[in-house]
C-alpha atoms as a printed R data frame, in Angstrom:
    type eleno elety resid chain resno        x        y      z
1   ATOM     1    CA   MET     A     1 -145.782  -63.311 54.950
2   ATOM     2    CA   ALA     A     2 -144.428  -66.096 56.861
3   ATOM     3    CA   TRP     A     3 -145.235  -66.904 60.378
4   ATOM     4    CA   PHE     A     4 -142.430  -69.631 61.423
5   ATOM     5    CA   SER     A     5 -139.035  -69.756 59.946
6   ATOM     6    CA   THR     A     6 -138.998  -73.430 60.346
7   ATOM     7    CA   ALA     A     7 -141.156  -75.688 60.873
8   ATOM     8    CA   THR     A     8 -141.666  -79.418 61.307
9   ATOM     9    CA   ILE     A     9 -143.777  -82.318 59.628
10  ATOM    10    CA   GLY     A    10 -144.700  -85.995 60.535
11  ATOM    11    CA   LEU     A    11 -145.275  -87.172 57.436
12  ATOM    12    CA   LEU     A    12 -147.461  -90.209 56.650
13  ATOM    13    CA   LEU     A    13 -146.580  -92.674 52.865
14  ATOM    14    CA   ASP     A    14 -148.717  -95.462 52.144
15  ATOM    15    CA   ARG     A    15 -147.478  -98.041 49.291
16  ATOM    16    CA   ARG     A    16 -149.981  -99.007 47.095
17  ATOM    17    CA   GLN     A    17 -148.972 -103.236 48.367
18  ATOM    18    CA   GLN     A    18 -147.422 -104.097 50.774
19  ATOM    19    CA   THR     A    19 -143.408 -104.305 50.073
20  ATOM    20    CA   PRO     A    20 -140.351 -105.475 52.701
21  ATOM    21    CA   SER     A    21 -139.317 -102.515 54.507
22  ATOM    22    CA   PHE     A    22 -136.619  -99.548 53.460
23  ATOM    23    CA   THR     A    23 -133.316 -100.484 54.539
24  ATOM    24    CA   ARG     A    24 -131.063  -97.813 55.081
25  ATOM    25    CA   ASP     A    25 -128.999  -97.495 51.931
26  ATOM    26    CA   GLU     A    26 -132.636  -97.176 50.192
27  ATOM    27    CA   VAL     A    27 -133.308  -94.013 52.243
28  ATOM    28    CA   SER     A    28 -129.912  -92.037 50.513
29  ATOM    29    CA   GLY     A    29 -132.530  -91.004 47.444
30  ATOM    30    CA   LEU     A    30 -134.989  -89.957 49.777
31  ATOM    31    CA   THR     A    31 -132.834  -88.073 52.230
32  ATOM    32    CA   GLY     A    32 -130.876  -86.476 49.172
33  ATOM    33    CA   ALA     A    33 -134.323  -84.759 47.714
34  ATOM    34    CA   ILE     A    34 -135.173  -83.465 51.648
35  ATOM    35    CA   HIS     A    35 -131.621  -81.630 51.405
36  ATOM    36    CA   LYS     A    36 -132.519  -80.743 47.676
37  ATOM    37    CA   PHE     A    37 -135.865  -78.748 48.949
38  ATOM    38    CA   GLY     A    38 -133.966  -77.097 52.303
39  ATOM    39    CA   CYS     A    39 -134.806  -79.436 54.251
40  ATOM    40    CA   GLU     A    40 -133.670  -82.337 57.316
41  ATOM    41    CA   LEU     A    41 -134.768  -85.055 57.988
42  ATOM    42    CA   ARG     A    42 -134.719  -85.794 62.002
43  ATOM    43    CA   GLU     A    43 -136.288  -88.821 61.966
44  ATOM    44    CA   PHE     A    44 -137.776  -91.921 59.191
45  ATOM    45    CA   ASN     A    45 -138.609  -95.087 59.829
46  ATOM    46    CA   GLY     A    46 -141.231  -98.295 57.850
47  ATOM    47    CA   GLU     A    47 -142.908 -100.797 57.110
48  ATOM    48    CA   GLU     A    48 -144.411 -102.452 55.001
49  ATOM    49    CA   ASP     A    49 -146.818 -100.752 53.793
50  ATOM    50    CA   HIS     A    50 -146.147  -97.104 54.759
51  ATOM    51    CA   ILE     A    51 -143.291  -95.424 55.938
52  ATOM    52    CA   HIS     A    52 -143.360  -92.508 58.949
53  ATOM    53    CA   LEU     A    53 -140.506  -89.706 58.524
54  ATOM    54    CA   LEU     A    54 -140.093  -86.803 60.730
55  ATOM    55    CA   ILE     A    55 -138.609  -83.457 58.804
56  ATOM    56    CA   SER     A    56 -138.080  -79.869 59.593
57  ATOM    57    CA   PHE     A    57 -138.528  -77.427 56.391
58  ATOM    58    CA   PRO     A    58 -137.626  -73.646 55.648
59  ATOM    59    CA   ALA     A    59 -141.564  -71.730 55.402
60  ATOM    60    CA   THR     A    60 -140.847  -71.220 51.721
61  ATOM    61    CA   VAL     A    61 -140.977  -75.432 50.889
62  ATOM    62    CA   GLN     A    62 -144.165  -75.921 49.501
63  ATOM    63    CA   LEU     A    63 -145.597  -79.055 51.023
64  ATOM    64    CA   SER     A    64 -146.856  -80.781 48.483
65  ATOM    65    CA   ARG     A    65 -144.305  -80.352 46.099
66  ATOM    66    CA   LEU     A    66 -141.665  -81.912 48.525
67  ATOM    67    CA   ILE     A    67 -144.215  -84.914 49.187
68  ATOM    68    CA   ASN     A    68 -144.407  -85.533 45.535
69  ATOM    69    CA   SER     A    69 -140.632  -85.303 45.037
70  ATOM    70    CA   LEU     A    70 -140.014  -87.336 47.454
71  ATOM    71    CA   LYS     A    71 -142.139  -90.388 46.354
72  ATOM    72    CA   GLY     A    72 -141.178  -89.518 42.782
73  ATOM    73    CA   VAL     A    73 -137.009  -89.928 43.842
74  ATOM    74    CA   SER     A    74 -137.451  -92.942 46.041
75  ATOM    75    CA   SER     A    75 -139.393  -94.873 43.309
76  ATOM    76    CA   ARG     A    76 -136.966  -94.193 40.753
77  ATOM    77    CA   HIS     A    77 -134.170  -95.389 42.751
78  ATOM    78    CA   LEU     A    78 -135.875  -98.133 44.509
79  ATOM    79    CA   ARG     A    79 -137.172  -98.959 40.951
80  ATOM    80    CA   ARG     A    80 -133.062  -98.546 39.030
81  ATOM    81    CA   ASP     A    81 -131.833 -100.545 41.697
82  ATOM    82    CA   HIS     A    82 -134.134 -103.504 42.184
83  ATOM    83    CA   ALA     A    83 -136.107 -103.644 39.975
84  ATOM    84    CA   ASP     A    84 -136.186 -107.288 39.983
85  ATOM    85    CA   HIS     A    85 -137.537 -107.517 43.463
86  ATOM    86    CA   LEU     A    86 -140.463 -105.046 42.986
87  ATOM    87    CA   ASP     A    87 -141.689 -105.874 39.967
88  ATOM    88    CA   HIS     A    88 -144.194 -107.970 41.533
89  ATOM    89    CA   TYR     A    89 -144.772 -105.524 43.914
90  ATOM    90    CA   LEU     A    90 -146.042 -102.678 42.167
91  ATOM    91    CA   TRP     A    91 -149.741 -101.570 40.973
92  ATOM    92    CA   GLY     A    92 -150.034 -100.185 37.944
93  ATOM    93    CA   GLY     A    93 -146.311  -99.235 37.700
94  ATOM    94    CA   HIS     A    94 -146.468  -97.443 41.074
95  ATOM    95    CA   LEU     A    95 -144.778  -97.952 43.658
96  ATOM    96    CA   TRP     A    96 -146.488  -95.216 45.825
97  ATOM    97    CA   SER     A    97 -150.370  -94.347 46.855
98  ATOM    98    CA   ARG     A    98 -152.155  -90.985 45.395
99  ATOM    99    CA   SER     A    99 -152.181  -90.509 48.953
100 ATOM   100    CA   TYR     A   100 -150.306  -89.091 52.110
101 ATOM   101    CA   TYR     A   101 -150.659  -87.894 55.748
102 ATOM   102    CA   CYS     A   102 -148.636  -84.386 56.481
103 ATOM   103    CA   GLY     A   103 -149.400  -83.028 60.471
104 ATOM   104    CA   THR     A   104 -147.454  -80.423 61.908
105 ATOM   105    CA   ALA     A   105 -145.793  -81.419 65.100
106 ATOM   106    CA   GLY     A   106 -146.170  -78.367 66.112
107 ATOM   107    CA   GLY     A   107 -148.323  -79.121 69.382
108 ATOM   108    CA   ALA     A   108 -145.854  -81.926 71.341
109 ATOM   109    CA   PRO     A   109 -142.077  -81.843 72.100
110 ATOM   110    CA   LEU     A   110 -139.960  -83.243 68.893
111 ATOM   111    CA   SER     A   111 -138.897  -85.607 71.300
112 ATOM   112    CA   THR     A   112 -142.087  -87.105 71.789
113 ATOM   113    CA   ILE     A   113 -142.735  -87.106 67.702
114 ATOM   114    CA   ALA     A   114 -139.670  -89.185 66.969
115 ATOM   115    CA   GLU     A   115 -139.646  -91.002 70.147
116 ATOM   116    CA   TYR     A   116 -143.262  -92.268 68.075
117 ATOM   117    CA   VAL     A   117 -141.386  -92.119 64.622
118 ATOM   118    CA   GLN     A   118 -138.237  -93.970 66.463
119 ATOM   119    CA   SER     A   119 -141.528  -97.397 68.101
120 ATOM   120    CA   GLN     A   120 -142.428  -98.368 64.378
121 ATOM   121    CA   ARG     A   121 -140.644 -101.361 63.186
122 ATOM   122    CA   ARG     A   122 -137.027  -99.781 61.676
123 ATOM   123    CA   PRO     A   123 -135.401 -101.314 58.268
124 ATOM   124    CA   THR     A   124 -132.967 -104.224 58.219
């Protein structure tokens, strides 16, 4: 039995190499994958070597499956749409590192965490 119906996590995904920041159009693949899991993307920002996401999710979601899906979907979308540009940034054909950071956002108000994510450099 779950103790909560929904929760919010802060998620940090590292890229294997520094690449140009995501554009808002390129985030659409992430948003689609997030919605497919019944989750909501509350905030997004990123830099050359990592992205920050603030995601609300139901208790039934396995976070490791969500995160692997986000990495796979975003990698496929970006390589499909920007293969020539990204080829020299990929290491062994991979966009994302195998690691990630995921922390629950239960201790701070969501507005504070959203403010932190917003303070990261915006995709162009």
